[in-house]
Amino acid sequence: MLAIIGGTGLTQLDNLEITRRLIVRTPYGEPSQPLIFGKIAGREVIFLARHGNGHTIPPHEVNYRANISALHLQGVTEIAAVATVGGIHTDLAPGVIAMPHQIIDYTHGRKNTYFDGIDLPVKHIDFTEPYCPELRDKWELAAKSIGETLINHGIYAATQGPRLETAAEINRLERDGATMVGMTGMPEAALARELGISYAAICPVANHAAGRGDSLHAIQYEDLVENLNQTMTRVRNIIAELVKRNGFKKNEV
Ligand code: HPA
């Protein structure tokens, strides 16, 4: 079963025919909102808005463990995580949609593992490739089939937020090799891996990162939201295509 986690600018899926909403309780607390079960083009999918219904939960307060655990309890095996970013690399201008292949974690103080209790033995997951390469390749082709481009690489810097970065911080992230910056990439990706769920992120670029392009002196939040509205329409179409193809074998599509 495929789940979509929506981020800023994607609190609901317009093209989703909702069949039921389910309140789920997990050992880690409640997810950001009841899980939304529905269909797109007759194919089942679960939707969860990471920041809650009214976009009220900031990145550092999202209960990532409850969100991923709730999806796992419902039999989710694949997650498409939509997470908006600021573009650091010049190729990642507002309006571009990218699927990063790597991540650097700069967050702190977030509950970032299921293996910290006394009841479970310590486990060190392999995280060499944090985003599932098969999903990324599959989704790149799905997007192509409807005339969309998903850039299939990039290094995501996960910052703590909720404030945006300084220009000097962006310079540092760039020296580290990061090409895009967002606040929700971690620990979500690692938790999915801990539970054996295939996970990849779809990252619409909302703005030039601080100190870059038209964000040289400031990031205009209103412009950021306006950019996102346009890009999210394209993201919704791409997601519809992913859901439509999900469950079909390669030679059936
Ligand atoms: N920085 C961090 N997170 C973001 C940005 C940004 O510039 N844009 C959208 N999410």
CSV table of C-alpha atoms and ligand atoms in Angstrom, one decimal:
chain,number,residue,atom,x,y,z
A,1,MET,CA,0.0,0.0,0.0
A,2,LEU,CA,1.3,3.5,-1.0
A,3,ALA,CA,1.0,6.5,1.4
A,4,ILE,CA,1.5,10.1,0.5
A,5,ILE,CA,2.7,12.5,3.2
A,6,GLY,CA,1.9,16.0,2.3
A,7,GLY,CA,3.8,19.0,3.5
A,8,THR,CA,3.5,22.8,3.2
A,9,GLY,CA,1.2,23.6,0.3
A,10,LEU,CA,-0.2,20.1,0.2
A,11,THR,CA,-2.6,19.7,3.1
A,12,GLN,CA,-5.1,17.8,1.0
A,13,LEU,CA,-5.3,16.0,-2.4
A,14,ASP,CA,-8.1,17.5,-4.5
A,15,ASN,CA,-8.3,14.5,-6.8
A,16,LEU,CA,-8.7,12.1,-3.9
A,17,GLU,CA,-12.0,10.3,-3.6
A,18,ILE,CA,-12.1,10.0,0.2
A,19,THR,CA,-13.5,6.7,1.5
A,20,ARG,CA,-12.8,7.0,5.3
A,21,ARG,CA,-10.8,8.8,8.0
A,22,LEU,CA,-9.2,6.8,10.7
A,23,ILE,CA,-8.0,8.0,14.1
A,24,VAL,CA,-4.9,5.8,14.9
A,25,ARG,CA,-3.2,5.6,18.3
A,26,THR,CA,0.4,4.4,18.3
A,27,PRO,CA,2.8,3.6,21.2
A,28,TYR,CA,4.4,7.0,20.3
A,29,GLY,CA,1.2,9.1,20.4
A,30,GLU,CA,-1.2,10.2,17.7
A,31,PRO,CA,-0.2,11.2,14.2
A,32,SER,CA,-0.6,14.7,12.9
A,33,GLN,CA,-4.2,14.0,11.9
A,34,PRO,CA,-6.5,11.1,11.3
A,35,LEU,CA,-5.3,9.0,8.3
A,36,ILE,CA,-7.3,9.7,5.1
A,37,PHE,CA,-8.1,6.6,3.0
A,38,GLY,CA,-9.1,7.2,-0.5
A,39,LYS,CA,-8.9,6.4,-4.2
A,40,ILE,CA,-7.4,8.1,-7.2
A,41,ALA,CA,-8.5,6.6,-10.5
A,42,GLY,CA,-9.8,3.6,-8.6
A,43,ARG,CA,-6.5,2.8,-6.9
A,44,GLU,CA,-6.2,2.9,-3.1
A,45,VAL,CA,-3.9,5.4,-1.2
A,46,ILE,CA,-3.5,6.8,2.3
A,47,PHE,CA,-2.9,10.5,2.8
A,48,LEU,CA,-1.4,12.2,5.8
A,49,ALA,CA,-0.8,15.9,6.2
A,50,ARG,CA,2.5,16.2,8.1
A,51,HIS,CA,1.7,19.6,9.7
A,52,GLY,CA,-1.9,18.6,10.6
A,53,ASN,CA,-5.2,19.7,9.1
A,54,GLY,CA,-4.8,23.5,9.5
A,55,HIS,CA,-1.0,23.4,9.0
A,56,THR,CA,-0.5,24.2,12.7
A,57,ILE,CA,2.3,21.8,13.7
A,58,PRO,CA,5.8,23.3,13.1
A,59,PRO,CA,8.6,21.0,11.7
A,60,HIS,CA,10.3,20.5,15.0
A,61,GLU,CA,7.1,19.5,16.7
A,62,VAL,CA,5.8,17.0,14.2
A,63,ASN,CA,5.4,13.6,15.9
A,64,TYR,CA,7.4,11.8,13.1
A,65,ARG,CA,7.5,8.5,15.1
A,66,ALA,CA,3.7,8.5,15.4
A,67,ASN,CA,3.2,9.4,11.8
A,68,ILE,CA,5.4,6.6,10.4
A,69,SER,CA,4.2,4.1,13.0
A,70,ALA,CA,0.5,4.8,12.1
A,71,LEU,CA,1.1,4.3,8.4
A,72,HIS,CA,3.1,1.1,9.2
A,73,LEU,CA,0.2,-0.3,11.3
A,74,GLN,CA,-2.1,0.2,8.3
A,75,GLY,CA,0.2,-2.0,6.1
A,76,VAL,CA,1.9,0.9,4.2
A,77,THR,CA,5.0,-0.4,2.3
A,78,GLU,CA,5.9,2.7,0.3
A,79,ILE,CA,5.8,6.4,1.1
A,80,ALA,CA,6.0,9.3,-1.2
A,81,ALA,CA,6.9,12.2,1.1
A,82,VAL,CA,6.2,15.7,-0.3
A,83,ALA,CA,8.5,18.2,1.3
A,84,THR,CA,9.1,21.8,0.0
A,85,VAL,CA,12.6,23.1,-0.1
A,86,GLY,CA,14.7,26.2,-0.8
A,87,GLY,CA,17.0,25.8,-3.7
A,88,ILE,CA,20.8,26.1,-3.0
A,89,HIS,CA,22.1,24.9,-6.3
A,90,THR,CA,21.4,27.2,-9.3
A,91,ASP,CA,19.6,24.3,-11.1
A,92,LEU,CA,17.1,24.2,-8.3
A,93,ALA,CA,15.1,27.3,-9.0
A,94,PRO,CA,11.6,27.9,-7.8
A,95,GLY,CA,9.1,25.7,-9.7
A,96,VAL,CA,11.6,22.8,-10.1
A,97,ILE,CA,10.6,19.5,-8.5
A,98,ALA,CA,13.4,17.2,-7.3
A,99,MET,CA,13.8,13.9,-5.7
A,100,PRO,CA,17.0,14.0,-3.5
A,101,HIS,CA,19.3,11.0,-3.4
A,102,GLN,CA,21.1,12.0,-0.2
A,103,ILE,CA,20.5,13.8,3.0
A,104,ILE,CA,22.5,15.6,5.7
A,105,ASP,CA,20.8,15.9,9.1
A,106,TYR,CA,21.3,19.2,11.0
A,107,THR,CA,18.2,18.8,13.2
A,108,HIS,CA,18.5,18.3,16.9
A,109,GLY,CA,16.3,17.4,19.8
A,110,ARG,CA,13.8,15.4,17.7
A,111,LYS,CA,12.8,11.9,18.7
A,112,ASN,CA,14.6,10.2,15.9
A,113,THR,CA,14.5,6.4,16.5
A,114,TYR,CA,12.2,3.5,17.5
A,115,PHE,CA,15.1,1.8,19.1
A,116,ASP,CA,15.6,3.9,22.2
A,117,GLY,CA,13.4,2.0,24.7
A,118,ILE,CA,14.6,-0.6,27.1
A,119,ASP,CA,12.3,-3.2,25.6
A,120,LEU,CA,13.9,-3.3,22.1
A,121,PRO,CA,17.5,-4.3,21.4
A,122,VAL,CA,19.6,-1.5,19.8
A,123,LYS,CA,19.6,-1.7,16.0
A,124,HIS,CA,21.7,0.3,13.6
A,125,ILE,CA,20.0,0.5,10.3
A,126,ASP,CA,21.9,0.9,7.1
A,127,PHE,CA,21.3,4.4,5.8
A,128,THR,CA,24.0,4.6,3.0
A,129,GLU,CA,21.2,5.4,0.5
A,130,PRO,CA,18.5,7.2,2.5
A,131,TYR,CA,16.0,7.4,-0.3
A,132,CYS,CA,14.9,4.2,-2.2
A,133,PRO,CA,16.5,4.3,-5.6
A,134,GLU,CA,13.8,1.9,-7.1
A,135,LEU,CA,11.0,4.3,-6.1
A,136,ARG,CA,12.9,7.3,-7.5
A,137,ASP,CA,13.5,5.6,-10.8
A,138,LYS,CA,9.9,4.4,-11.0
A,139,TRP,CA,8.5,7.8,-10.2
A,140,GLU,CA,10.8,9.7,-12.6
A,141,LEU,CA,9.4,7.5,-15.4
A,142,ALA,CA,5.8,8.0,-14.2
A,143,ALA,CA,6.3,11.8,-14.2
A,144,LYS,CA,7.9,11.7,-17.6
A,145,SER,CA,4.8,9.9,-19.0
A,146,ILE,CA,2.7,12.9,-18.2
A,147,GLY,CA,5.2,15.4,-19.5
A,148,GLU,CA,6.7,16.4,-16.1
A,149,THR,CA,10.3,16.4,-15.0
A,150,LEU,CA,11.3,15.1,-11.6
A,151,ILE,CA,15.0,15.8,-11.1
A,152,ASN,CA,16.3,12.4,-9.8
A,153,HIS,CA,19.2,13.6,-7.6
A,154,GLY,CA,20.1,16.2,-5.0
A,155,ILE,CA,21.4,16.5,-1.5
A,156,TYR,CA,18.9,17.6,1.0
A,157,ALA,CA,20.0,19.5,4.1
A,158,ALA,CA,17.5,19.0,6.9
A,159,THR,CA,17.5,22.1,9.2
A,160,GLN,CA,15.8,22.5,12.5
A,161,GLY,CA,13.6,25.6,11.7
A,162,PRO,CA,11.1,26.9,12.1
A,163,ARG,CA,13.0,30.0,11.1
A,164,LEU,CA,14.6,30.1,7.7
A,165,GLU,CA,18.4,30.1,7.4
A,166,THR,CA,20.9,32.9,7.3
A,167,ALA,CA,22.9,33.5,4.1
A,168,ALA,CA,26.1,32.3,5.9
A,169,GLU,CA,24.3,29.1,7.0
A,170,ILE,CA,23.3,28.4,3.4
A,171,ASN,CA,27.0,29.0,2.4
A,172,ARG,CA,28.0,26.4,4.9
A,173,LEU,CA,25.4,23.9,3.7
A,174,GLU,CA,26.6,24.4,0.2
A,175,ARG,CA,30.2,23.8,1.3
A,176,ASP,CA,29.0,20.6,2.9
A,177,GLY,CA,27.6,19.6,-0.5
A,178,ALA,CA,23.9,20.3,0.0
A,179,THR,CA,21.9,21.4,-3.0
A,180,MET,CA,18.5,22.0,-1.3
A,181,VAL,CA,17.3,22.8,2.2
A,182,GLY,CA,14.2,21.9,4.1
A,183,MET,CA,13.0,21.3,7.7
A,184,THR,CA,11.1,18.0,7.6
A,185,GLY,CA,13.3,15.5,5.9
A,186,MET,CA,14.6,14.1,9.1
A,187,PRO,CA,14.0,12.0,11.1
A,188,GLU,CA,11.1,11.0,8.8
A,189,ALA,CA,13.3,9.2,6.2
A,190,ALA,CA,15.3,7.3,8.9
A,191,LEU,CA,12.2,6.2,10.8
A,192,ALA,CA,10.6,4.8,7.6
A,193,ARG,CA,13.9,2.8,7.1
A,194,GLU,CA,13.8,1.5,10.7
A,195,LEU,CA,10.3,0.0,10.0
A,196,GLY,CA,11.3,-1.4,6.6
A,197,ILE,CA,9.1,1.0,4.5
A,198,SER,CA,10.4,2.1,1.1
A,199,TYR,CA,10.6,5.9,1.2
A,200,ALA,CA,11.5,8.7,-1.2
A,201,ALA,CA,10.9,12.4,-1.1
A,202,ILE,CA,9.4,14.7,-3.8
A,203,CYS,CA,10.6,18.2,-3.2
A,204,PRO,CA,9.1,21.2,-4.9
A,205,VAL,CA,11.4,24.2,-4.8
A,206,ALA,CA,9.5,27.1,-3.3
A,207,ASN,CA,12.2,29.7,-3.2
A,208,HIS,CA,15.9,30.5,-3.7
A,209,ALA,CA,17.6,29.7,-0.4
A,210,ALA,CA,18.7,32.7,1.7
A,211,GLY,CA,21.3,34.9,0.1
A,212,ARG,CA,20.7,33.3,-3.4
A,213,GLY,CA,18.9,34.6,-6.5
A,214,ASP,CA,16.0,36.8,-5.6
A,215,SER,CA,16.4,35.9,-1.9
A,216,LEU,CA,19.7,37.9,-1.8
A,217,HIS,CA,18.5,40.1,1.0
A,218,ALA,CA,15.3,38.4,2.2
A,219,ILE,CA,13.0,35.5,1.5
A,220,GLN,CA,9.5,36.9,0.9
A,221,TYR,CA,7.2,34.3,2.5
A,222,GLU,CA,4.1,35.5,0.5
A,223,ASP,CA,6.0,34.9,-2.8
A,224,LEU,CA,7.1,31.5,-1.5
A,225,VAL,CA,3.5,30.5,-0.9
A,226,GLU,CA,2.4,31.9,-4.3
A,227,ASN,CA,5.1,29.9,-6.0
A,228,LEU,CA,4.1,26.8,-4.2
A,229,ASN,CA,0.4,27.0,-5.2
A,230,GLN,CA,1.4,26.8,-8.9
A,231,THR,CA,3.9,24.0,-8.4
A,232,MET,CA,1.6,22.0,-6.1
A,233,THR,CA,-0.9,21.6,-9.0
A,234,ARG,CA,1.8,19.8,-10.9
A,235,VAL,CA,2.8,17.8,-7.8
A,236,ARG,CA,-0.9,16.6,-7.5
A,237,ASN,CA,-0.9,15.5,-11.1
A,238,ILE,CA,2.4,13.6,-10.6
A,239,ILE,CA,1.0,11.9,-7.4
A,240,ALA,CA,-2.2,10.9,-9.2
A,241,GLU,CA,0.0,9.2,-11.8
A,242,LEU,CA,2.1,7.4,-9.1
A,243,VAL,CA,-1.1,6.1,-7.5
A,244,LYS,CA,-2.6,5.0,-10.8
A,245,ARG,CA,0.6,3.0,-11.6
A,246,ASN,CA,1.0,1.6,-8.1
A,247,GLY,CA,0.4,-2.1,-8.0
A,248,PHE,CA,0.6,-2.5,-11.7
A,249,LYS,CA,3.5,-4.6,-13.1
A,250,LYS,CA,6.0,-2.8,-15.3
A,251,ASN,CA,4.7,-4.3,-18.5
A,252,GLU,CA,1.1,-3.4,-17.7
A,253,VAL,CA,1.6,0.4,-17.8
B,1,HPA,N1,14.8,26.8,4.0
B,1,HPA,C1,14.3,25.7,4.8
B,1,HPA,N2,13.1,25.1,4.5
B,1,HPA,C2,12.4,25.6,3.5
B,1,HPA,C3,12.9,26.6,2.6
B,1,HPA,C4,14.1,27.2,2.9
B,1,HPA,O1,14.6,28.2,2.3
B,1,HPA,N3,11.9,26.8,1.7
B,1,HPA,C5,10.9,25.9,1.9
B,1,HPA,N4,11.2,25.1,3.0
